[in-house]
DNA sequence: AAAATATTTAATCAAATGATTAATTCAGCG
DNA sequence: CGCTGAATTAATCATTTGATTAAATATTTT
């Protein structure tokens, strides 16, 4: 019964949770094939057999992490967006702000999801239909109403969505390249991401008022 | 000596080239760890031992593909951009058009590079310094001159670059999600990408004329 | 405390995987 | 042809890797 003096960072967790945390970290960072069960065991500081004892197999454990990650990713999008009847400009501000906060906390998630989606389209595909479509349709409807009302210029919903998501997520995905090319340190990077919370809505707004968006 | 009647698509190549092509396809699509040497041998239609005979090891072969991919990725950026003294608006048109054509031909490259860069920062880092910096500095210089001249509103070079690259590349990276969320078929997708050749420069231009780009 | 149950460990297994070897076939050349 | 080196093959090796087992330890229940 040695008293553990704040030993291994967050490691006063149960064995099961230690394994899951280690798996989450490694899988999310490197993907399924790159991570060996022994890596997870080492990272969690537990015996290899315990992984199978608690989670039956590497694949089962991965699927668990996968689903949790995907849920996280989706929740990051959907919060506070669906029901409220606020104007689109203000809604964009909230979406972008929330999602940049989210990406700051989970910078590895987008690449994980994109990779998973490429190598395993079917599993995630279904969840997109059920979980993302509602949000999309709500937002896109609002967009199209604004177009009809003449408030903004016509634009393909695909372009609108690609721009919104691209402007928000890409800096985090492309961070290693961008930061090196433009020569920006970590502190400056985060400062810039905070700026983008205000700037992206402005830019999207500018885009939505640019003529000749169609044809 | 059976006459091969246009047998296996592009497979009148030498054995060495067959292996390389198979490796390029699989590595670029799935990454190093997911691809087994036996997969490459099968895809190339050759005996497993030939892989080591020609390329010594899986790792050597991967590094070769890696470097070629990276070079491709960089050439995609740098063409026609550096020296010419054309105005920034027109230069953007060329960059975007060239790069969308390039991405249409090599849609798997961005994700490959981003993954490689995350798991292996050092190797590629050096090449960014030598190969990308010159282009960057030229383009950024031109941007900052335009800002000084009052032609465009002030903007952080990082934001400018992230927006340009993000708007151009992200639709290709996020294609599986976007296409499903917005419900766009493959033909429509390519049509939209062609549209973006004209639209992205317009949008960037709108962004560059948005006030309060800096806090 | 004793029994029962849950957790943990060390050792080992079987399959997968990267690599090598030795033998065989092929191609060019005198 | 018959020789020579390159190309190819089948078989095998050694290591890695996911998984299992049986024994040991800890915890809970009675």
XYZ file of C-alpha atoms (C1' of nucleotides) in Angstrom:
490
model
C 0.000 0.000 0.000
C 2.537 2.639 -0.989
C 0.941 6.022 -1.099
C 1.117 7.216 -4.650
C 2.263 10.807 -4.699
C 0.477 12.142 -7.800
C 2.469 9.570 -9.595
C 1.940 9.289 -13.311
C 0.052 12.422 -14.218
C -3.538 11.221 -14.460
C -2.841 7.698 -13.324
C -5.007 7.185 -10.303
C -7.532 5.672 -12.631
C -8.788 2.139 -12.567
C -6.839 -0.345 -14.647
C -9.580 -0.447 -17.205
C -9.550 3.310 -17.548
C -5.783 3.430 -17.723
C -5.877 1.069 -20.676
C -8.610 3.029 -22.367
C -6.800 6.318 -21.905
C -3.581 4.895 -23.278
C -5.432 3.382 -26.209
C -7.256 6.615 -26.901
C -4.058 8.579 -26.923
C -2.120 6.217 -29.153
C -4.903 5.209 -31.535
C -5.976 8.801 -32.034
C -2.425 9.894 -32.633
C -1.209 7.094 -34.860
C -4.106 4.979 -36.073
C -4.921 1.322 -35.691
C -2.110 -0.423 -37.551
C 0.715 1.683 -36.187
C -0.155 0.977 -32.590
C 0.796 -2.398 -31.112
C -0.969 -3.895 -28.141
C 2.347 -3.843 -26.334
C 2.586 -0.089 -26.910
C -0.754 0.377 -25.238
C 0.243 -1.852 -22.345
C 3.470 0.059 -21.877
C 1.776 3.459 -22.118
C -0.811 2.358 -19.579
C 1.802 0.740 -17.362
C -0.041 -2.561 -17.189
C 0.486 -6.162 -18.127
C -0.241 -7.046 -21.724
C -2.774 -9.716 -20.828
C -4.938 -7.165 -19.052
C -5.795 -5.557 -22.334
C -7.474 -8.738 -23.500
C -8.891 -9.369 -20.064
C -10.788 -6.097 -20.074
C -11.423 -5.518 -23.760
C -11.251 -8.971 -25.324
C -9.213 -7.879 -28.381
C -7.285 -5.037 -29.934
C -10.000 -4.607 -32.509
C -12.786 -4.349 -29.924
C -10.774 -1.764 -28.045
C -10.167 0.212 -31.194
C -13.819 0.189 -32.152
C -14.663 1.537 -28.743
C -12.193 4.395 -29.103
C -13.327 4.949 -32.666
C -16.937 5.362 -31.675
C -16.117 7.639 -28.779
C -13.924 9.773 -30.998
C -16.576 9.989 -33.639
C -19.177 10.962 -31.102
C -16.870 13.639 -29.765
C -16.265 14.933 -33.266
C -19.978 15.103 -33.967
C -20.866 16.690 -30.657
C -18.268 19.303 -31.434
C -20.346 20.235 -34.444
C -23.866 19.913 -33.233
C -23.863 21.823 -29.975
C -26.153 24.814 -29.832
C -26.769 24.831 -33.544
C -29.909 22.998 -34.375
C -33.012 24.423 -32.821
C -32.421 28.036 -32.079
C -33.932 30.564 -34.415
C -31.107 33.041 -34.427
C -29.928 34.693 -37.635
C -27.356 32.841 -39.705
C -24.572 35.346 -39.123
C -24.755 34.968 -35.384
C -25.141 31.232 -35.663
C -21.914 31.063 -37.631
C -20.121 32.931 -34.888
C -21.225 30.362 -32.355
C -20.395 27.369 -34.523
C -16.917 28.615 -35.324
C -16.166 29.665 -31.776
C -17.308 26.367 -30.312
C -15.476 24.334 -32.874
C -12.198 26.166 -32.543
C -12.371 25.646 -28.792
C -13.099 22.012 -29.430
C -10.225 21.610 -31.900
C -7.866 23.270 -29.485
C -8.714 20.564 -26.982
C -8.702 17.711 -29.493
C -6.295 18.618 -32.269
C -5.723 15.018 -33.357
C -9.357 14.186 -33.962
C -9.870 15.526 -37.488
C -7.021 13.589 -39.041
C -8.075 10.484 -37.149
C -11.618 10.766 -38.460
C -10.534 11.513 -42.009
C -8.206 8.535 -42.063
C -10.780 6.253 -40.551
C -13.342 7.457 -43.023
C -11.061 6.701 -45.938
C -10.123 3.211 -44.847
C -13.507 2.346 -43.414
C -16.257 4.329 -45.090
C -19.199 2.125 -44.254
C -19.118 2.206 -40.471
C -19.119 5.940 -40.132
C -21.279 6.596 -43.145
C -24.438 5.500 -41.405
C -23.847 7.792 -38.454
C -23.358 10.780 -40.711
C -26.778 10.183 -42.188
C -28.499 10.023 -38.832
C -26.505 12.592 -36.873
C -25.144 15.204 -39.221
C -27.897 15.479 -41.779
C -30.366 17.144 -39.400
C -27.926 19.906 -38.559
C -26.929 20.304 -42.135
C -30.449 20.570 -43.393
C -31.323 23.131 -40.783
C -28.334 25.287 -41.559
C -28.608 24.826 -45.314
C -32.307 25.632 -45.233
C -31.538 28.829 -43.443
C -28.882 29.583 -46.040
C -31.244 29.007 -48.916
C -33.935 31.133 -47.354
C -31.449 33.958 -47.025
C -30.555 33.544 -50.681
C -34.198 33.637 -51.679
C -34.768 36.704 -49.567
C -31.865 38.373 -51.330
C -29.974 38.897 -48.094
C -26.934 37.083 -49.481
C -25.683 36.128 -52.924
C -26.480 32.684 -54.361
C -23.972 29.975 -53.486
C -23.912 26.204 -53.752
C -24.506 24.659 -50.315
C -21.495 22.429 -50.924
C -19.227 25.444 -51.352
C -20.664 27.100 -48.282
C -20.116 24.013 -46.161
C -16.659 23.266 -47.562
C -15.593 26.843 -46.907
C -16.952 26.982 -43.391
C -15.488 23.658 -42.352
C -12.274 24.106 -44.319
C -11.492 27.534 -42.897
C -12.160 26.272 -39.392
C -10.544 22.846 -39.397
C -7.722 23.108 -41.901
C -5.343 25.213 -39.824
C -5.363 22.449 -37.232
C -4.845 19.665 -39.745
C -2.194 21.535 -41.667
C -0.576 23.000 -38.597
C 2.799 21.227 -38.995
C 3.227 22.579 -42.507
C 1.708 26.005 -41.998
C 3.563 26.717 -38.804
C 6.841 25.868 -40.449
C 6.188 27.680 -43.682
C 5.030 30.885 -42.049
C 7.380 30.516 -39.085
C 4.930 30.789 -36.233
C 5.556 29.449 -32.735
C 3.012 27.567 -30.648
C 1.913 30.553 -28.633
C 1.397 32.660 -31.722
C -0.507 29.800 -33.322
C -3.023 29.695 -30.519
C -3.356 33.423 -30.580
C -4.100 33.259 -34.292
C -6.704 30.559 -33.729
C -8.433 32.825 -31.222
C -8.434 35.592 -33.808
C -10.027 33.264 -36.323
C -13.062 32.904 -34.102
C -13.961 36.452 -35.078
C -12.395 36.501 -38.528
C -13.929 33.402 -40.080
C -17.490 34.652 -39.622
C -16.441 37.959 -41.150
C -14.828 36.180 -44.067
C -17.754 33.845 -44.604
C -19.953 36.887 -44.569
C -17.779 38.554 -47.189
C -17.958 35.401 -49.297
C -21.720 35.309 -48.999
C -21.884 38.817 -50.374
C -19.543 38.221 -53.288
C -21.351 38.333 -56.606
C -21.040 35.661 -59.280
C -20.847 32.841 -56.784
C -22.745 30.726 -59.256
C -21.973 29.884 -62.875
C 6.108 -16.044 -75.113
C 2.387 -15.460 -74.962
C 1.495 -12.155 -76.490
C 0.049 -10.054 -73.698
C -3.086 -8.381 -74.947
C -3.061 -5.155 -72.945
C -3.303 -7.401 -69.980
C -3.285 -5.789 -66.600
C -4.017 -2.166 -67.319
C -0.583 -0.531 -67.130
C 1.353 -3.717 -66.624
C 3.814 -3.834 -69.457
C 6.288 -2.280 -67.102
C 9.511 -3.790 -65.928
C 9.307 -5.824 -62.750
C 10.997 -3.107 -60.790
C 8.490 -0.549 -62.011
C 5.582 -2.843 -61.346
C 6.657 -3.128 -57.728
C 7.136 0.590 -57.423
C 3.748 1.357 -58.908
C 2.040 -1.135 -56.629
C 3.876 0.272 -53.645
C 3.034 3.832 -54.618
C -0.639 3.018 -54.926
C -0.922 1.111 -51.669
C 1.374 3.226 -49.520
C -0.245 6.454 -50.698
C -3.701 5.084 -50.094
C -3.184 3.382 -46.759
C 0.120 4.392 -45.225
C 3.167 2.416 -44.194
C 1.905 0.192 -41.403
C -1.328 -0.823 -43.068
C 0.406 -2.174 -46.146
C 2.125 -5.565 -45.921
C 4.926 -6.561 -48.240
C 2.727 -9.418 -49.399
C 0.046 -6.928 -50.404
C 2.522 -5.114 -52.589
C 3.738 -8.350 -54.136
C 0.166 -9.409 -54.865
C -0.810 -6.026 -56.300
C 2.271 -6.058 -58.512
C 1.767 -9.682 -59.446
C 5.301 -10.669 -58.514
C 7.059 -12.969 -56.106
C 7.540 -11.620 -52.621
C 11.295 -12.052 -52.712
C 11.575 -9.711 -55.674
C 10.612 -6.809 -53.503
C 13.702 -7.280 -51.398
C 15.730 -8.168 -54.456
C 15.050 -4.803 -56.051
C 14.504 -2.536 -53.067
C 16.317 -4.237 -50.201
C 13.573 -3.635 -47.616
C 10.032 -2.448 -47.101
C 11.336 0.634 -45.360
C 13.683 1.566 -48.187
C 10.860 1.162 -50.655
C 8.586 3.309 -48.551
C 11.143 6.060 -48.227
C 11.490 6.117 -51.978
C 7.738 6.488 -52.455
C 7.604 9.014 -49.649
C 10.190 11.228 -51.249
C 8.612 11.018 -54.681
C 5.222 11.844 -53.211
C 6.607 14.770 -51.332
C 8.337 16.080 -54.402
C 5.089 15.771 -56.356
C 3.223 17.605 -53.626
C 5.738 20.412 -53.636
C 5.924 20.696 -57.406
C 2.168 21.001 -57.357
C 2.599 24.149 -55.348
C 5.631 25.760 -56.828
C 4.921 25.681 -60.554
C 4.691 29.045 -62.242
C 4.521 30.945 -59.016
C 7.908 32.152 -58.025
C 9.559 34.461 -60.469
C 6.899 36.098 -62.516
C 6.027 39.649 -61.680
C 2.305 39.418 -62.232
C -0.174 41.015 -59.823
C -1.225 38.987 -56.827
C -4.834 38.553 -57.913
C -3.833 36.919 -61.157
C -1.171 34.858 -59.453
C -3.770 33.456 -57.099
C -5.881 32.389 -60.051
C -2.985 30.426 -61.475
C -2.014 28.828 -58.194
C -5.524 27.701 -57.418
C -6.210 26.450 -60.923
C -2.969 24.495 -61.101
C -3.424 23.021 -57.677
C -6.997 21.925 -58.200
C -5.930 20.194 -61.400
C -3.128 18.588 -59.470
C -5.390 17.450 -56.634
C -7.837 15.999 -59.107
C -5.044 13.810 -60.414
C -3.595 12.974 -57.001
C -6.423 13.098 -54.478
C -4.677 10.838 -51.964
C -1.538 12.907 -51.640
C -2.605 15.534 -49.098
C -3.726 13.064 -46.474
C -0.618 10.978 -47.079
C 1.622 13.985 -46.565
C -0.243 15.207 -43.510
C -0.047 11.798 -41.881
C 3.594 11.396 -42.719
C 4.315 14.842 -41.405
C 2.638 14.079 -38.111
C 4.387 10.787 -37.500
C 7.693 11.836 -38.992
C 8.176 15.581 -38.724
C 11.940 15.740 -39.024
C 12.449 14.195 -42.447
C 10.088 16.465 -44.265
C 10.770 19.506 -42.171
C 14.109 20.160 -43.791
C 12.663 20.051 -47.266
C 9.997 22.573 -46.379
C 12.687 25.016 -45.360
C 14.614 24.671 -48.592
C 11.784 24.235 -51.067
C 8.684 25.980 -49.807
C 10.130 28.982 -48.034
C 11.281 30.726 -51.242
C 7.811 30.581 -52.737
C 6.224 31.617 -49.514
C 8.466 34.586 -49.034
C 7.868 35.762 -52.567
C 4.105 35.516 -52.246
C 4.014 36.904 -48.729
C 6.246 39.790 -49.709
C 3.893 40.642 -52.488
C 1.009 40.436 -50.033
C 2.660 42.748 -47.561
C 3.525 45.253 -50.259
C -0.094 45.332 -51.323
C -1.096 45.925 -47.721
C 1.396 48.769 -47.421
C 0.165 50.278 -50.668
C -3.363 50.172 -49.279
C -4.594 47.968 -52.133
C -5.876 45.386 -49.659
C -6.733 45.343 -45.970
C -4.147 44.227 -43.412
C -4.094 40.499 -42.731
C -1.724 38.111 -40.963
C 0.280 36.133 -43.516
C -0.621 32.980 -41.603
C -4.325 33.627 -42.063
C -3.852 34.389 -45.718
C -1.919 31.189 -46.312
C -4.212 29.015 -44.201
C -7.234 30.357 -46.057
C -5.738 29.916 -49.493
C -4.507 26.404 -48.876
C -7.492 25.394 -46.785
C -10.081 26.519 -49.304
C -8.193 24.731 -52.057
C -7.167 21.475 -50.421
C -9.834 20.818 -47.823
C -12.647 19.793 -50.166
C -10.411 16.987 -51.395
C -9.389 15.854 -47.925
C -12.882 16.116 -46.520
C -14.555 14.773 -49.618
C -15.963 11.597 -48.006
C -17.720 13.603 -45.316
C -18.736 16.593 -47.392
C -20.066 14.553 -50.257
C -22.210 12.526 -47.909
C -23.412 15.420 -45.821
C -24.386 17.578 -48.774
C -25.399 14.622 -50.925
C -23.322 15.250 -54.007
C -22.365 12.566 -56.510
C -18.934 12.169 -58.041
C -19.727 14.009 -61.233
C -21.199 16.953 -59.377
C -18.180 16.971 -57.080
C -15.792 17.430 -59.975
C -17.995 20.072 -61.479
C -17.918 21.937 -58.179
C -14.148 21.664 -58.013
C -13.935 23.237 -61.457
C -16.136 26.064 -60.237
C -13.857 26.608 -57.293
C -11.006 27.473 -59.647
C -12.795 30.728 -60.329
C -14.535 31.128 -56.996
C -11.647 30.745 -54.584
C -9.730 33.695 -56.067
C -12.907 35.749 -55.854
C -13.410 34.733 -52.254
C -9.814 35.364 -51.290
C -10.135 38.733 -52.895
C -13.257 39.443 -50.867
C -11.427 38.382 -47.734
C -8.522 40.650 -48.557
C -10.922 43.586 -48.750
C -12.735 42.836 -45.531
C -12.011 45.436 -42.894
C -10.950 44.585 -39.367
C -8.869 41.649 -40.487
C -6.564 42.629 -37.694
C -7.877 43.159 -34.252
C -11.127 -16.487 8.771
C -12.623 -19.182 4.837
C -14.504 -19.386 0.502
C -15.448 -17.237 -3.673
C -14.591 -13.993 -7.020
C -11.894 -10.632 -9.404
C -7.488 -8.973 -10.841
C -2.757 -9.466 -12.216
C 1.369 -11.781 -13.764
C 4.797 -14.585 -16.369
C 5.113 -17.763 -19.800
C 3.782 -19.411 -23.996
C 1.227 -20.116 -28.434
C -0.021 -19.441 -33.171
C -0.370 -16.550 -36.883
C 1.426 -12.753 -39.440
C 5.156 -10.603 -41.408
C 9.725 -8.908 -43.151
C 13.578 -10.980 -44.857
C 16.791 -14.564 -46.656
C 18.397 -18.645 -48.987
C 19.226 -22.026 -52.385
C 17.683 -23.747 -56.367
C 15.667 -22.807 -60.999
C 14.656 -20.302 -65.101
C 15.684 -16.810 -68.363
C 18.376 -13.705 -71.460
C 22.250 -12.380 -73.788
C 26.616 -13.604 -75.990
C 30.732 -16.105 -77.562
C 24.987 -24.784 -78.513
C 26.848 -23.744 -73.832
C 28.391 -20.538 -70.708
C 27.438 -16.529 -67.554
C 25.044 -13.329 -64.865
C 20.516 -11.535 -63.982
C 15.830 -12.559 -62.759
C 12.504 -15.406 -60.557
C 10.633 -18.920 -57.574
C 9.435 -21.878 -53.557
C 10.704 -22.781 -49.171
C 12.165 -21.352 -44.916
C 13.819 -18.339 -41.062
C 13.498 -15.077 -37.256
C 10.975 -11.656 -35.225
C 6.899 -9.370 -34.132
C 2.458 -9.377 -32.563
C -2.259 -10.528 -30.940
C -4.018 -13.693 -27.965
C -4.335 -17.414 -24.368
C -3.299 -20.103 -20.339
C -2.415 -21.388 -15.756
C -0.742 -19.929 -11.688
C -0.362 -16.165 -8.195
C -2.198 -12.303 -5.793
C -5.703 -9.229 -4.241
C -10.442 -8.172 -3.113
C -15.021 -9.188 -1.813
C -18.449 -12.003 0.208
C -20.150 -15.160 3.504
